[in-house]
């Protein structure tokens, strides 16, 4: 049995009525500096056409539509932490989806989520007020339900059980999320160094989406005087492919998606997979924008 699978891009978009559960990579770039080949971090969990987003990097609205996802089926947004590559467009996305929404979107994550939205309403009052007049829409805030969390948490939302666990991404408070919905269990790491709290959260999940930073060739692309310091810093806050795979193995997950991906220089997906599959024997993918990963469901949907 092959241990790594080549990425597949689906021909048909997800949409209302599509029942195959999947994770769609909307943005697979780790780190704040814009990349030519990858957009900033965002992943969509799609179950029966209903969408849960984990993180909202810059440009997520365009990627959401490019993936064929229905803005009207956006149910919830989970924010892992407040680095800009994970959260830049969280309010902008809901604003841009506003005219398509019938129900409020649940937005869950650490503070200052509420302040981000309040400042957005203030900064973009001109557009909000004009569209309320022109289109007769209730205020944008009526379509946003914010839950701020600052510790390990579990909550239910519209048929989904969402469990959040603090992971290790100092100095920020960063959360990993597990979503149990429709018989599927999916865990998203956010940014973290290899975390035993994450391994516990992800226990027996169908799929773990784990960040990774490829460090094996980093010294070739760093100034010699700073290389050791930068590498030590990276290992303190991120996970290399072997570290992510070790967590996947410890958790006993069914499959591993390594995304987002950070690197200091060019690296082939095969090199990342080789490092990961040395300690994880299940199906594994390296994230790329608009990659669709079907969920290997063990229960009924
Ligand atoms: Zn981060």
Coordinates of N, CA and C and ligand atoms in Angstrom, one line a residue, residues 31 80-86 169 172 174 190-192 211 237-238, ligand 1:
X31 N 3.7 31.6 7.2 CA 4.6 32.8 7.3 C 3.9 34.1 6.7
X80 N -7.2 30.1 14.8 CA -6.3 29.4 15.7 C -5.5 30.4 16.6
X81 N -5.0 31.5 16.0 CA -4.3 32.5 16.7 C -4.2 33.8 15.9
X82 N -3.5 34.8 16.4 CA -3.6 36.1 15.8 C -2.4 36.5 15.1
X83 N -1.6 35.6 14.5 CA -0.6 36.0 13.5 C -1.3 36.4 12.2
X84 N -0.8 37.4 11.5 CA -1.5 38.0 10.4 C -1.8 37.0 9.3
X85 N -0.9 36.0 9.1 CA -1.2 35.0 8.0 C -2.3 34.1 8.3
X86 N -2.9 34.1 9.5 CA -4.0 33.3 9.9 C -5.3 34.0 10.0
X169 N 2.9 27.7 20.7 CA 3.3 28.7 19.7 C 3.7 30.0 20.3
X172 N 2.3 33.7 21.6 CA 0.9 33.8 21.4 C 0.1 32.7 22.1
X174 N -2.3 30.1 21.2 CA -2.7 29.5 20.0 C -3.5 28.2 20.3
X190 N -3.4 24.4 13.7 CA -2.9 25.8 13.8 C -1.4 25.8 13.8
X191 N -0.8 26.8 14.3 CA 0.7 26.8 14.4 C 1.1 26.3 15.8
X192 N 2.1 25.4 15.8 CA 2.6 24.8 17.1 C 3.8 24.0 16.8
X211 N 0.3 21.8 10.6 CA 1.3 22.7 10.0 C 2.7 22.0 9.9
X237 N 8.7 27.1 17.9 CA 7.3 27.6 17.6 C 6.6 26.8 16.5
X238 N 7.4 26.0 15.7 CA 6.8 25.3 14.6 C 7.2 23.8 14.6
Ligands
LIG1 ZN1 1.8 31.7 13.9

